[in-house]
Every structure is written in structure tokens, then in C-alpha cells.
PDB file of C-alpha atoms in Angstrom:
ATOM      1  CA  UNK A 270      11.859  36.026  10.093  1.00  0.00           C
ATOM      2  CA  UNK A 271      15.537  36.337  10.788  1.00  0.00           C
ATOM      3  CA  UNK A 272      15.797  32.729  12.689  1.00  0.00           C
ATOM      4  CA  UNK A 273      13.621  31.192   9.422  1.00  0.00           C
ATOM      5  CA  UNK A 274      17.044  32.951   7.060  1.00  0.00           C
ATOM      6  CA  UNK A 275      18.912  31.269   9.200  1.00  0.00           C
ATOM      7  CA  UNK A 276      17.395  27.941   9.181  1.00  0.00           C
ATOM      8  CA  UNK A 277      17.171  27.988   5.107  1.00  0.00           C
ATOM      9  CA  UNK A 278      20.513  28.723   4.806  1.00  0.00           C
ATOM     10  CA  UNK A 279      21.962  25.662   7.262  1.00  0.00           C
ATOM     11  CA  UNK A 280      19.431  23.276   5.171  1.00  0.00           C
ATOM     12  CA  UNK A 281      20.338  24.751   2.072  1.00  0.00           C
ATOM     13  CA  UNK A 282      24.268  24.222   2.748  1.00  0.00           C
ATOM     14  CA  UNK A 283      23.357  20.964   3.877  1.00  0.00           C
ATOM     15  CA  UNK A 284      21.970  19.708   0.562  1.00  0.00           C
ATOM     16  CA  UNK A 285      25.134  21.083  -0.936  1.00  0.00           C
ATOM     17  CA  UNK A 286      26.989  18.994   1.156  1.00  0.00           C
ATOM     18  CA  UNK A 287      24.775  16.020   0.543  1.00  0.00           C
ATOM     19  CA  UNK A 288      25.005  16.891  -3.572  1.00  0.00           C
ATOM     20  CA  UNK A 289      29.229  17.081  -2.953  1.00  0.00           C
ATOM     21  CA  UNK A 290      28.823  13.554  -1.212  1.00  0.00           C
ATOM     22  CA  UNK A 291      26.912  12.397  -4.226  1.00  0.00           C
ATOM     23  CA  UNK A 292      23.974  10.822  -1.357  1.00  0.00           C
ATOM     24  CA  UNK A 293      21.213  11.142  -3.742  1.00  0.00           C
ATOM     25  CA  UNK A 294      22.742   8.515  -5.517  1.00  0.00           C
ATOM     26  CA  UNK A 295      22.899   6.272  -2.355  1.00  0.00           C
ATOM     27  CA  UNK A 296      19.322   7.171  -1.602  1.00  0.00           C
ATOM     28  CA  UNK A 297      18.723   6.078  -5.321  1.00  0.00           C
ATOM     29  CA  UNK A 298      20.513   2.859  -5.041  1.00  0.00           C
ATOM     30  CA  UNK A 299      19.082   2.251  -1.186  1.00  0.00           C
ATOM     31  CA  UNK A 300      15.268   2.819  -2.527  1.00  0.00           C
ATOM     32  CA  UNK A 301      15.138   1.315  -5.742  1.00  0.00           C
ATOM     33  CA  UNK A 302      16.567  -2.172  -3.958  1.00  0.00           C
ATOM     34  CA  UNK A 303      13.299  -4.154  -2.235  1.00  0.00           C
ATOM     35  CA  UNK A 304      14.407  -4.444   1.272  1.00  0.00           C
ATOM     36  CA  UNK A 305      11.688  -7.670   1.739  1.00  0.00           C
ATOM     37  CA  UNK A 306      13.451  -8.426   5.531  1.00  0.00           C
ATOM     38  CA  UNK A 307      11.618  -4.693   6.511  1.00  0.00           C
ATOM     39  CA  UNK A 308       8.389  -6.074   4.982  1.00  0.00           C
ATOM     40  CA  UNK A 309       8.723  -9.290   6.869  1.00  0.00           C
ATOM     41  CA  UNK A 310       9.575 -11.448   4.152  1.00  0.00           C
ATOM     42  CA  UNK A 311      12.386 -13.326   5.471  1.00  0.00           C
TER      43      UNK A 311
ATOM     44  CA  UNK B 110       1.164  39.039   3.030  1.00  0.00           C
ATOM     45  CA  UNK B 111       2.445  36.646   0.649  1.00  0.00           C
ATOM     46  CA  UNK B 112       1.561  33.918   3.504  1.00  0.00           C
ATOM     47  CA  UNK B 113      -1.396  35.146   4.901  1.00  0.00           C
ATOM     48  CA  UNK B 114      -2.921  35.068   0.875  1.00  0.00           C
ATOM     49  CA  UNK B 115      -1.782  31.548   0.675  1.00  0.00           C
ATOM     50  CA  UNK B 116      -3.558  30.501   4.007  1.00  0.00           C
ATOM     51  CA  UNK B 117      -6.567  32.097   2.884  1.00  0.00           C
ATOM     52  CA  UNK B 118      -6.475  30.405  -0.480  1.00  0.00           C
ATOM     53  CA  UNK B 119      -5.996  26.958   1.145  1.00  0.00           C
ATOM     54  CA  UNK B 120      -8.679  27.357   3.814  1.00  0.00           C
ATOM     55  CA  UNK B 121     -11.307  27.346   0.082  1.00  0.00           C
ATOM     56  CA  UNK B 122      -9.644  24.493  -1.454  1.00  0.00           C
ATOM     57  CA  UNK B 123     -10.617  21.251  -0.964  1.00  0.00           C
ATOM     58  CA  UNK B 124      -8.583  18.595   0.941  1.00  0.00           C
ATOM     59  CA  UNK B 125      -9.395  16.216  -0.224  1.00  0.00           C
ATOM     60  CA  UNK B 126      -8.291  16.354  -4.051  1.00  0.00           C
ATOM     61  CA  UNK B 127      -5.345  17.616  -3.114  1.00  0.00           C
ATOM     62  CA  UNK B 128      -4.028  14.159  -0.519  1.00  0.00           C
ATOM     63  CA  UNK B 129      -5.955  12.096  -3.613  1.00  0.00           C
ATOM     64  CA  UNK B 130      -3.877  14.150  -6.330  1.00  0.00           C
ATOM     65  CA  UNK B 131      -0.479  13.335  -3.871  1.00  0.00           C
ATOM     66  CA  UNK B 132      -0.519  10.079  -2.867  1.00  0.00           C
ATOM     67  CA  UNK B 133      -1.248   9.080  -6.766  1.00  0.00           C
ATOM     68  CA  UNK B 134       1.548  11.109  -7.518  1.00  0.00           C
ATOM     69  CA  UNK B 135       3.803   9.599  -5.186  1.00  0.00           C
ATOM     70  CA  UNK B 136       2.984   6.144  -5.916  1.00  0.00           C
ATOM     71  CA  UNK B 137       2.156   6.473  -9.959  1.00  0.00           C
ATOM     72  CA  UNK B 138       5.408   4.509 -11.397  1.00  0.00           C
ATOM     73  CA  UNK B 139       6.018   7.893 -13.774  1.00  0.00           C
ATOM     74  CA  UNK B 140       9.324   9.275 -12.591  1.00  0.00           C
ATOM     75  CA  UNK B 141      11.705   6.573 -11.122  1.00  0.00           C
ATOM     76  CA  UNK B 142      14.541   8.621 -11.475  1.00  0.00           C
ATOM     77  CA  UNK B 143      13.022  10.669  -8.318  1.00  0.00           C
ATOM     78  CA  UNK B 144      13.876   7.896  -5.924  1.00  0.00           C
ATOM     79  CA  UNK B 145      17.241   9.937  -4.991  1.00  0.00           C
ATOM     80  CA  UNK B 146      14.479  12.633  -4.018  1.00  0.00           C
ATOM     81  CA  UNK B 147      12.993  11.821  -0.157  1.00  0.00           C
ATOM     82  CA  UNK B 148       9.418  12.245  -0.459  1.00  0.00           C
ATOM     83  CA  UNK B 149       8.200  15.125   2.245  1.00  0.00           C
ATOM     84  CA  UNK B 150       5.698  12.338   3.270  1.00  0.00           C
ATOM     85  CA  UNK B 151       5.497   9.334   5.055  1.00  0.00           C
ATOM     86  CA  UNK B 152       5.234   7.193   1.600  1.00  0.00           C
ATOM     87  CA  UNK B 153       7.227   3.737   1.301  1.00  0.00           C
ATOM     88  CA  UNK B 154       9.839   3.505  -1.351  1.00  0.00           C
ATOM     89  CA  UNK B 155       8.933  -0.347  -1.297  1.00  0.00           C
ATOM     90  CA  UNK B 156       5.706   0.065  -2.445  1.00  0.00           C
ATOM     91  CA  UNK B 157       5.755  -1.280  -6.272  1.00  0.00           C
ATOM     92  CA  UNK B 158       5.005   2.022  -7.616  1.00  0.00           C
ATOM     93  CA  UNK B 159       6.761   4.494  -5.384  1.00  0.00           C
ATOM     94  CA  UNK B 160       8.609   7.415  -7.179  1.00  0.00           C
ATOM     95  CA  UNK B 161      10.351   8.761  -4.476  1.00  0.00           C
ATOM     96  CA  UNK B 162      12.517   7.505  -1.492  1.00  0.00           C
ATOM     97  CA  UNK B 163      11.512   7.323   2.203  1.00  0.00           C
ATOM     98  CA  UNK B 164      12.870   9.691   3.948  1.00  0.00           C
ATOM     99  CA  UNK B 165      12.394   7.966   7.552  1.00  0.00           C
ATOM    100  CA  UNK B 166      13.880   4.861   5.354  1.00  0.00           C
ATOM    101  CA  UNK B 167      16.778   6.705   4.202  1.00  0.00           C
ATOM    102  CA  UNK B 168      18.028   8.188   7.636  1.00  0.00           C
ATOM    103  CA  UNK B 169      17.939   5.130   9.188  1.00  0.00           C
ATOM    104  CA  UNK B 170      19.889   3.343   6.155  1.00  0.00           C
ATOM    105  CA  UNK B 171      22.423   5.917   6.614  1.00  0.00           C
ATOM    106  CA  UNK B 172      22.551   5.269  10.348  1.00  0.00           C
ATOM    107  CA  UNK B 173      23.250   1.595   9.616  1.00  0.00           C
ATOM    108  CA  UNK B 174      25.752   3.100   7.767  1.00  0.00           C
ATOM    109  CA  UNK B 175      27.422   5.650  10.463  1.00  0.00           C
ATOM    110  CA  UNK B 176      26.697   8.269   8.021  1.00  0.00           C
ATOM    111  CA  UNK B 177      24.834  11.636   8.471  1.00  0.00           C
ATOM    112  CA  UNK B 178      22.346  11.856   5.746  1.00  0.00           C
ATOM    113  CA  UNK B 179      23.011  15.573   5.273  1.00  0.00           C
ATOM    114  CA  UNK B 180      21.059  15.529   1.780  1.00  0.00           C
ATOM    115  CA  UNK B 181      17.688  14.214   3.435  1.00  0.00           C
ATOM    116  CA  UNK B 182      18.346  16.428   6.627  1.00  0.00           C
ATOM    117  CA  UNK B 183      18.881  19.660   4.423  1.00  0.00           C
ATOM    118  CA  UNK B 184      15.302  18.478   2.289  1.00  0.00           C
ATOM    119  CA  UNK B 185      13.400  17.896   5.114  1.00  0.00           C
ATOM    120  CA  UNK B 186      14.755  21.039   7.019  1.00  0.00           C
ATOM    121  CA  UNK B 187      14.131  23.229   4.439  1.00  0.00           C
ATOM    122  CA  UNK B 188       9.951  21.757   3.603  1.00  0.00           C
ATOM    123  CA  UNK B 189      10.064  22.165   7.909  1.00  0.00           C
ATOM    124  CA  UNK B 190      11.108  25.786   7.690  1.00  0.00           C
ATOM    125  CA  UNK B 191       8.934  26.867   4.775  1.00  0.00           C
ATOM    126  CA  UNK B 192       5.463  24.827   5.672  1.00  0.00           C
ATOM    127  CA  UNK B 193       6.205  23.180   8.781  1.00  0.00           C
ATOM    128  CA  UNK B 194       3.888  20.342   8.835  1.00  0.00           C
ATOM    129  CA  UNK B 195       1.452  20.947   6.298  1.00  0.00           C
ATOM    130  CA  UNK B 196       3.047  18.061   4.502  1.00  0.00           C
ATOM    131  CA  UNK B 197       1.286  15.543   6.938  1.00  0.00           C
ATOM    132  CA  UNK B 198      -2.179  17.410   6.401  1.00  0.00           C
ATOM    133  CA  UNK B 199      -2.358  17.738   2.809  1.00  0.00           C
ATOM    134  CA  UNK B 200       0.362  15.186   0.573  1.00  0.00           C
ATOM    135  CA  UNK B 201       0.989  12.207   3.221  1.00  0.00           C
ATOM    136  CA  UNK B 202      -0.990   8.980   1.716  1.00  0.00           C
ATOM    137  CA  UNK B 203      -1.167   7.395   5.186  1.00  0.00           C
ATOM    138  CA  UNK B 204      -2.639  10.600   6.784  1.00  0.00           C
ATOM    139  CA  UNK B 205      -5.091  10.186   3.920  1.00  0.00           C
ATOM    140  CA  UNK B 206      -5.995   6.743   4.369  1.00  0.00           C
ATOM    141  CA  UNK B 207      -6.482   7.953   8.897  1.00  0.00           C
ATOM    142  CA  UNK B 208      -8.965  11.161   6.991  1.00  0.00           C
ATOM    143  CA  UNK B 209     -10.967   8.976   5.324  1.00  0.00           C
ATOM    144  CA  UNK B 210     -11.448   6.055   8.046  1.00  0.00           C
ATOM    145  CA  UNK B 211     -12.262   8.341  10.457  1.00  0.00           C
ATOM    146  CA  UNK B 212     -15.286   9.681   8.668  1.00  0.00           C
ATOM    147  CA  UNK B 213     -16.675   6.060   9.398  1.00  0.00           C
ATOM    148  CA  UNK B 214     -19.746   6.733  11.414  1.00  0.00           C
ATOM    149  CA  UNK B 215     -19.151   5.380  14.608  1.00  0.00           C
ATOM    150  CA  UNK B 216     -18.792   5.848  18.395  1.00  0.00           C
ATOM    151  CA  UNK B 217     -15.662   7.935  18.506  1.00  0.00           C
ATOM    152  CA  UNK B 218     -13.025   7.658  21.008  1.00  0.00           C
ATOM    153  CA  UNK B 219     -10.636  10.495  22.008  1.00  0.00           C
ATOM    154  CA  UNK B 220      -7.573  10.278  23.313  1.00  0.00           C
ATOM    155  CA  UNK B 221      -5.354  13.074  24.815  1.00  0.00           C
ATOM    156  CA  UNK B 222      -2.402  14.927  23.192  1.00  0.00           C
ATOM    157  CA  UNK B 223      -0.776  15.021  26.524  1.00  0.00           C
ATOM    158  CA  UNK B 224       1.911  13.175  26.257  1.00  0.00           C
ATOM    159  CA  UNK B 225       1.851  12.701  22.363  1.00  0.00           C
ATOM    160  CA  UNK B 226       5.157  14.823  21.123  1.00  0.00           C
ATOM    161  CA  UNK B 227       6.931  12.813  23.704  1.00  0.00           C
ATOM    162  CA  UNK B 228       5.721   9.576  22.071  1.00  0.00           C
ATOM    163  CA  UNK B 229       6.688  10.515  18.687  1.00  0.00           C
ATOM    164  CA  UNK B 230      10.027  12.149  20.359  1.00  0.00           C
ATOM    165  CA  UNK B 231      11.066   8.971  21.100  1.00  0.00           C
ATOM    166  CA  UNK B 232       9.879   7.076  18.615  1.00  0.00           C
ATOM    167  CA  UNK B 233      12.132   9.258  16.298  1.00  0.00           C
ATOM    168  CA  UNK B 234      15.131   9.146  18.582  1.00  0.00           C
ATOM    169  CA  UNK B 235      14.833   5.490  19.571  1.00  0.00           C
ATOM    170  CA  UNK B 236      13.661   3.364  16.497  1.00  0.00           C
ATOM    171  CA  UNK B 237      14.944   5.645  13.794  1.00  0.00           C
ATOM    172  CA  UNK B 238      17.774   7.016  14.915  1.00  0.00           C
ATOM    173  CA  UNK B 239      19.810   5.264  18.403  1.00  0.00           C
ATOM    174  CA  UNK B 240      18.502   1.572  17.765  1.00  0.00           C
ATOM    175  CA  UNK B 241      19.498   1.515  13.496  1.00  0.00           C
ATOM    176  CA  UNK B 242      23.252   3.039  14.381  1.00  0.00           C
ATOM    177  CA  UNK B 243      23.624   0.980  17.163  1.00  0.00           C
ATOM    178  CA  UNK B 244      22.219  -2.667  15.264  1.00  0.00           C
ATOM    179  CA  UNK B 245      22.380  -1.881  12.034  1.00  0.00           C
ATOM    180  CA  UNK B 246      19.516  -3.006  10.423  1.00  0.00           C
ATOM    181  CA  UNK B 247      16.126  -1.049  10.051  1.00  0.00           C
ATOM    182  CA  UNK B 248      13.833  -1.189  12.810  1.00  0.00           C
ATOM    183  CA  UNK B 249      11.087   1.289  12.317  1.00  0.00           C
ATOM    184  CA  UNK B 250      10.729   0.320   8.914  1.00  0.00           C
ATOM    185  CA  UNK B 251      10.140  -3.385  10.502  1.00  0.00           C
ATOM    186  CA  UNK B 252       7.184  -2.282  12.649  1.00  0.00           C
ATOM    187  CA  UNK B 253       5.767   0.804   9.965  1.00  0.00           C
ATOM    188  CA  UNK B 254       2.277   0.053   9.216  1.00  0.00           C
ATOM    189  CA  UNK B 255       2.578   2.126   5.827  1.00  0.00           C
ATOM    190  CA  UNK B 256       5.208   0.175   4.622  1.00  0.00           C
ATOM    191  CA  UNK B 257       2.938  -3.136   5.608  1.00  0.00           C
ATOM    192  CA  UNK B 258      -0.123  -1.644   3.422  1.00  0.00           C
ATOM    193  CA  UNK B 259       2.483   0.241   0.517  1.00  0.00           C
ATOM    194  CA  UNK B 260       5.183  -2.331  -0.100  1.00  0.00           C
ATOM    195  CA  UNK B 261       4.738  -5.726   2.066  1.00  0.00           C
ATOM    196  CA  UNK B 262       1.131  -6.457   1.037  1.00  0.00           C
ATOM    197  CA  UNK B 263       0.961  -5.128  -2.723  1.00  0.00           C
ATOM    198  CA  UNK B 264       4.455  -7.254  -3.196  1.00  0.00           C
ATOM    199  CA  UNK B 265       3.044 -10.922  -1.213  1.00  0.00           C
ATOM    200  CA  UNK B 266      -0.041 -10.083  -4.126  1.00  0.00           C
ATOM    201  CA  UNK B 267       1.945  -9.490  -7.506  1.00  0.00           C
ATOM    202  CA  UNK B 268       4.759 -11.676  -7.018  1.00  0.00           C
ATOM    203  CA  UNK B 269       4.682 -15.490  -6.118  1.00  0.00           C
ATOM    204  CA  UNK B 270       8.224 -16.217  -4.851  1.00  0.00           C
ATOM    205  CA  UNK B 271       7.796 -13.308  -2.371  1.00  0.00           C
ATOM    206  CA  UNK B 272       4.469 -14.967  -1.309  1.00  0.00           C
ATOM    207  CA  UNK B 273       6.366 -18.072  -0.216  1.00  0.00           C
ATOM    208  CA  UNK B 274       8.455 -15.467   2.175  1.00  0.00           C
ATOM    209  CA  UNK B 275       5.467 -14.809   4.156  1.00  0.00           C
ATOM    210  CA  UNK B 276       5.860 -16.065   7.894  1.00  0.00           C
ATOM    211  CA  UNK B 277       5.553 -14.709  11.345  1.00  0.00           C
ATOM    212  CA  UNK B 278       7.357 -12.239  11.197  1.00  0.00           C
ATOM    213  CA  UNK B 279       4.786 -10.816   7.971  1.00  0.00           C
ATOM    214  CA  UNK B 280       1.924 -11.545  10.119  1.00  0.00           C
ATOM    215  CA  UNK B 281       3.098  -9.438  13.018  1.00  0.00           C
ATOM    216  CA  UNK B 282       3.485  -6.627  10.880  1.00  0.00           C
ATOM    217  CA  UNK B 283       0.156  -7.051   9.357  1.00  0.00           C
ATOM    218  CA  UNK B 284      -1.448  -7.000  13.290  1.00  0.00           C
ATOM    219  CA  UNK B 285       0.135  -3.881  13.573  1.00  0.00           C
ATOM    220  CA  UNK B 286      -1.497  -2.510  10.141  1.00  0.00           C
ATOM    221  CA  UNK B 287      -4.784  -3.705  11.459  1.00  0.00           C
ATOM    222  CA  UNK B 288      -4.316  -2.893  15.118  1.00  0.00           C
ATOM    223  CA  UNK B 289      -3.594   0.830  13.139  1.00  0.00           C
ATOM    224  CA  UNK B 290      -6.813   0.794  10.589  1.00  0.00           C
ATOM    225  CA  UNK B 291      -9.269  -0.018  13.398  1.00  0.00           C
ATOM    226  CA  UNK B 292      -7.229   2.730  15.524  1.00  0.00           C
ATOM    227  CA  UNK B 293      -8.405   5.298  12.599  1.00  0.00           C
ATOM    228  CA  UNK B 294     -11.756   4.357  12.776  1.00  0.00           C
ATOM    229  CA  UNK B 295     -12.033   5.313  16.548  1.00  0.00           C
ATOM    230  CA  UNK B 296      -9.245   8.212  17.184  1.00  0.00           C
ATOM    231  CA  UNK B 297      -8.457  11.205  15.240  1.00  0.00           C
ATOM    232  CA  UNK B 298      -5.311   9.902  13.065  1.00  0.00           C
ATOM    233  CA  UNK B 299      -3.643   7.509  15.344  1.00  0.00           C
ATOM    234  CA  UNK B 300      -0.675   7.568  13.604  1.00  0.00           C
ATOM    235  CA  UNK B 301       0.355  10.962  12.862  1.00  0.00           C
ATOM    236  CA  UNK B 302      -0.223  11.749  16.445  1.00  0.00           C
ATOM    237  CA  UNK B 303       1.447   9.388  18.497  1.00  0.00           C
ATOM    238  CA  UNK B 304       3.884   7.779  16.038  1.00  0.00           C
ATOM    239  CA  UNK B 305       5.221   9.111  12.971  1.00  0.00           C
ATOM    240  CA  UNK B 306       8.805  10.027  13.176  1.00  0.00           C
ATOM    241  CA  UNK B 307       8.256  12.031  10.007  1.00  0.00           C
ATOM    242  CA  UNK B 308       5.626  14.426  11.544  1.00  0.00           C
ATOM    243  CA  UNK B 309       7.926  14.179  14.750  1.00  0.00           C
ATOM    244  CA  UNK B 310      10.746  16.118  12.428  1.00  0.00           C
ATOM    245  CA  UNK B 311       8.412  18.547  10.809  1.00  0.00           C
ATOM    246  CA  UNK B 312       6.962  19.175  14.369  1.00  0.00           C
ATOM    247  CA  UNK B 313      10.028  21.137  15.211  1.00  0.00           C
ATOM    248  CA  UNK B 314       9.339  23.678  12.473  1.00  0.00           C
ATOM    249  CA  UNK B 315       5.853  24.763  13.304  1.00  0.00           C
ATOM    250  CA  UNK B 316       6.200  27.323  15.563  1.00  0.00           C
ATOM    251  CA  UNK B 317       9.021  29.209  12.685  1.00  0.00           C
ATOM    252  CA  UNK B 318       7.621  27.842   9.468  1.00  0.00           C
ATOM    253  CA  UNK B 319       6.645  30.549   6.923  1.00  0.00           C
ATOM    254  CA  UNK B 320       3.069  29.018   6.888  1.00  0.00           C
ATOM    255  CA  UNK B 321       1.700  29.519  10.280  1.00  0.00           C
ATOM    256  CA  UNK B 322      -1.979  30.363  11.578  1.00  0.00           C
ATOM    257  CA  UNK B 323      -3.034  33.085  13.141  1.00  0.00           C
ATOM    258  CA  UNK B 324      -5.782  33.622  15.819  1.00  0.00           C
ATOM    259  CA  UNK B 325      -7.199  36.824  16.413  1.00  0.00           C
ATOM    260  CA  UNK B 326      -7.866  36.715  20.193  1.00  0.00           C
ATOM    261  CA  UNK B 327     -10.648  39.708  20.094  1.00  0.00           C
ATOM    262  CA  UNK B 328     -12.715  37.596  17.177  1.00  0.00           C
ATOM    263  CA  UNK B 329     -12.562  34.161  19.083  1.00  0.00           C
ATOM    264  CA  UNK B 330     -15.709  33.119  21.069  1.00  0.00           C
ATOM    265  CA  UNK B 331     -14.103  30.146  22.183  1.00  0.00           C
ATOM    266  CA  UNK B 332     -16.831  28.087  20.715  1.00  0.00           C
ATOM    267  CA  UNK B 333     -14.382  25.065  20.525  1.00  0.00           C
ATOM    268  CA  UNK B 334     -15.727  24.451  16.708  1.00  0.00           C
ATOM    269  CA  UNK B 335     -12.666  24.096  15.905  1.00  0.00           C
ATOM    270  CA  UNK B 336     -11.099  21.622  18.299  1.00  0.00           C
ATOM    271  CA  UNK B 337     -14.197  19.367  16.988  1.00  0.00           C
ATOM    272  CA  UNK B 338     -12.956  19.439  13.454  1.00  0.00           C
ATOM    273  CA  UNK B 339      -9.523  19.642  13.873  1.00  0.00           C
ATOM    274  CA  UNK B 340      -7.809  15.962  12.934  1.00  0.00           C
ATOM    275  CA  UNK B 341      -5.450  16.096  15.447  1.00  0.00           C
ATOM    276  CA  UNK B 342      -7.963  17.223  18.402  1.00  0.00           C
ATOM    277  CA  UNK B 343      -6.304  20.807  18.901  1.00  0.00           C
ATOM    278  CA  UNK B 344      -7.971  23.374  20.918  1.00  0.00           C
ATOM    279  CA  UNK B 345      -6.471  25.671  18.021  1.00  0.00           C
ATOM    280  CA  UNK B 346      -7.026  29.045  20.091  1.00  0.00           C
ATOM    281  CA  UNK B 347      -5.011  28.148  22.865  1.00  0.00           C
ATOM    282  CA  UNK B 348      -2.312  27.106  20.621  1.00  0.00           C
ATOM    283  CA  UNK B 349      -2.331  28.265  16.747  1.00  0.00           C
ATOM    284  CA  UNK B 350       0.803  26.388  16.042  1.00  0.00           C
ATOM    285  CA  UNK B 351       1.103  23.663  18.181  1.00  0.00           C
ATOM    286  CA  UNK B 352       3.708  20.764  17.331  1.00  0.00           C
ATOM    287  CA  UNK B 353       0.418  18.674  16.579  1.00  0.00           C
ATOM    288  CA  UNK B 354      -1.093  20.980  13.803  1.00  0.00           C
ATOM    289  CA  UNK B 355      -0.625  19.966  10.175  1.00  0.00           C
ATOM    290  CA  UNK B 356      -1.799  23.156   8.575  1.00  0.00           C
ATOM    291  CA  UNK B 357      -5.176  21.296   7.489  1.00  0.00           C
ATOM    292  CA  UNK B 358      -7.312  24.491   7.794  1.00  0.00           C
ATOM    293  CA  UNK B 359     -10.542  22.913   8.801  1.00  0.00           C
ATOM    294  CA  UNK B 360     -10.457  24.912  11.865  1.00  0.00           C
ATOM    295  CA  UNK B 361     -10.359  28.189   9.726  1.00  0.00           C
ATOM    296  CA  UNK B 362     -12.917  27.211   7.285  1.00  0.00           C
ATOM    297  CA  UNK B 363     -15.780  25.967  10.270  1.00  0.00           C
ATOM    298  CA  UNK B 364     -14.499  29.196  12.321  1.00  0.00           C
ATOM    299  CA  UNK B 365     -17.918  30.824  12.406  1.00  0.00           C
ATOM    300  CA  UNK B 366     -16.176  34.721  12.821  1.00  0.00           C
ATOM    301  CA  UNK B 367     -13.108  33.979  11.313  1.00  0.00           C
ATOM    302  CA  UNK B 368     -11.176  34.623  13.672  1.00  0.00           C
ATOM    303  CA  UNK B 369      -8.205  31.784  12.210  1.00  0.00           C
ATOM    304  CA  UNK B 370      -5.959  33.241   9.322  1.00  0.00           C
TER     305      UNK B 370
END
């Protein structure tokens, strides 16, 4: 129970940090491109 | 008591709506601005109607990047912690797709878990995390069989100039979709249990996750019922929350004296 506190607290700090570096943004920008060289499509 | 009410209610609801319900959520075109979400399950951001990102995708686009993708970590750490890997058993399309070809009536094959969570171990390490950072480009995503089915194919069919991309390279991964789909025909979920870097991540929760089963020792006859309908061939009362289980609860609804909670 204690070690699960833990946990949710480091992942929780990490979004914080990922909100702070603005990555959701990247992640918006990385999967709204079509990356057709991972389909194959070359 | 909180938990143990939850597990109960999801060993009397059905499956099945539920991965039907997800994976058109996940892929239903309705909220694009949830692409700076990762998905908690294995669901390709390519794929024409995707609403959320991949979050295998994303950590390996950071890695080409020599970034740590702290947001995606903290997301997926956090689903880990509270469900562990119930994601695979109840939202992840793929898994879905291995459910329902497996209920193909055939000669079945089975294959051992031995050496499984090694497999995926390495598949995580290796093609999503060590080989990205080190060539920078995206390698799992590459050889991913859902992202063959989700994005490659449903893009070569809507759009003509992509269809004049199609070479060897598409071909290959199509083999490996196909090698996959007759895999889930023969073995319990193929995929989830020898590949998916995903349910390799979530693995690492199971045995802390809020969501865990229990098995009464003194109840259990051993009768193996579950281990028969268990998707990812688990003997479940040797090991309740083994790195394999995905929180399905088929074993607790067949368990003839309930002994799984």
C-alpha cells in the first residue's frame, strides 16, 4: 500500500515535469504527422 | 474493499463490449485534440482515425530524440500502479482482434510462458528503447503488426499517392501481420505474450497494482479450469498476479467455488 503511494507520487511528479516541458505538445505534433517510412511506405 | 467490489463487478460484466466499446473509442476520429494523450493501449496513432498517441511510438520518438519522455513515463506509470495490466485485457484493440481469432474452432497449439517476460523484456529494451537512441529512427514501429493492420493498410486503401509507396519493405511488414493473425488462430494471444513492449511496461506493475486477484488457497481444488480459460495460459493458482495476467477475469467467473476474487 505504502510502495503503491510511493509509486503514484514519482509518476505523478513525472507528468508535472512532462506538463513544465510542454511534451504533450511534442507528442501532439509527433502523432498527428503520418510517419509512412514506419508503415513501409518509402 | 473498494478493490475487491470492483473485481467482483468486473468478473459479471462482459468483455467483450467493453474491448468493442474501446477500440471504437480509440480509433472514432471524435477528439483529435487527445493525440498529446498516450493511449494506455497498444493502438497506432497512424491509423486514420486514431484519437490518441502511441505510447510505444512516442518513447521511441523521444529516444530518437535523446529525450526522456517523462510525460508518457509518468501516464503509463501511474495506469501500471493503479490497474497493472488490465489495460491489455479489456481496452487494447489488438488484444481484441488475438480474443476474437482465437475463438476460431480449430486444433489449438500451446506454447509455454517460460521464457515469455524475457522475450518481451527485450523486445522493450532492445527495439524500443537501445536500438531508436542509438539509430535514430523507429524500429519497433517498423516491424509492429498493429500499426501494419491500424495505419499502413487503412492508409495504402484511402489514399492513392500512398498506394504508389507500397514496396518491399510494405510487404514485409504485412508477412509479419499475417505471420501474427494465423499465430492468433493457433496460440492464446501471440502478441501480448511474447511481444508487446506495452504489456512488457505494465507487466512491472502487477504484482503492486491496486487491482490485483486474489486466490483463496483453502477454496481451490486445483481443477486447472482456469488455466484453460485464461488468454494468456496461466495456471492462475500458482500465481494470482503473474507478469502475464491482464486482469481479464475469466478465470474468476469459470472458477466453479470461487475461490478467485
Amino acid at each position: 500500500m505504502k510502495k503503491r503511494r510511493v509509486l503514484l507520487v514519482v509518476f505523478a511528479l513525472m507528468i508535472a515535469v512532462g506538463l513544465v516541458l510542454e511534451e504533450h505538445l511534442d507528442i501532439l505534433r509527433y502523432a498527428r504527422s503520418i510517419c509512412l517510412s514506419c508503415m513501409g511506405l518509402e | 474493499m473498494v478493490m475487491s467490489r470492483f473485481i467482483s463487478w468486473l468478473s459479471k460484466v462482459r468483455r467483450w463490449y467493453v474491448q468493442l466499446g474501446s477500440a471504437v473509442f480509440f480509433n472514432s476520429f471524435s477528439l483529435q485534440g487527445f493525440k498529446r494523450l498516450p493511449c494506455p493501449a497498444l493502438n497506432c496513432h497512424a491509423c486514420p482515425l486514431a484519437n490518441f498517441g502511441c505510447p510505444i511510438g512516442v518513447i521511441q520518438h523521444f529516444g530518437t530524440m535523446h529525450q526522456v519522455p517523462w510525460f508518457t513515463i509518468g501516464v503509463l506509470g501511474v495506469v501500471g500502479v493503479l490497474i497493472g495490466r488490465l489495460a491489455c485485457g479489456w481496452f487494447c484493440p489488438f488484444g481484441f482482434l488475438q480474443d476474437l481469432l482465437y475463438r476460431i474452432k480449430v486444433n489449438k497449439v500451446n506454447l509455454s510462458n517460460r521464457y515469455a517476460n524475457w522475450i518481451r523484456y527485450g523486445v522493450l529494451l532492445v527495439l524500443v528503447i537501445v536500438v531508436p537512441i542509438i539509430t535514430l529512427d523507429t524500429w519497433f514501429c517498423k516491424l509492429c503488426p498493429a500499426g501494419s493492420l491500424e495505419g499502413g493498410i487503412p492508409w495504402v486503401v484511402i489514399d492513392p499517392g500512398v498506394r504508389q509507396l507500397v514496396g518491399w519493405r510494405f510487404w514485409g511488414k504485412i508477412t509479419i501481420l499475417i505471420v501474427f493473425i494465423v499465430g492468433m488462430v493457433f496460440v492464446k494471444r501471440p502478441f501480448c505474450r511474447f511481444v508487446c513492449p506495452l504489456g512488457a511496461i505494465y507487466s512491472l506493475f502487477n504484482k503492486v497494482s491496486a487491482v490485483r486477484l486474489v486466490v483463496d488457497q483453502d477454496k481451490c481444488i486445483k481443477c486447472d479450469l482456469c488455466k484453460q480459460v485464461c488468454p494468456m495460459d496461466i495456471a492462475v493458482y500458482l500465481d494470482a498476479n503473474s507478469p502475464q495476467c491482464i486482469r481479464c477475469m475469466e478465470c474468476a467467473k469459470v472458477c466453479p467455488v470461487d475461490a478467485i476474487t
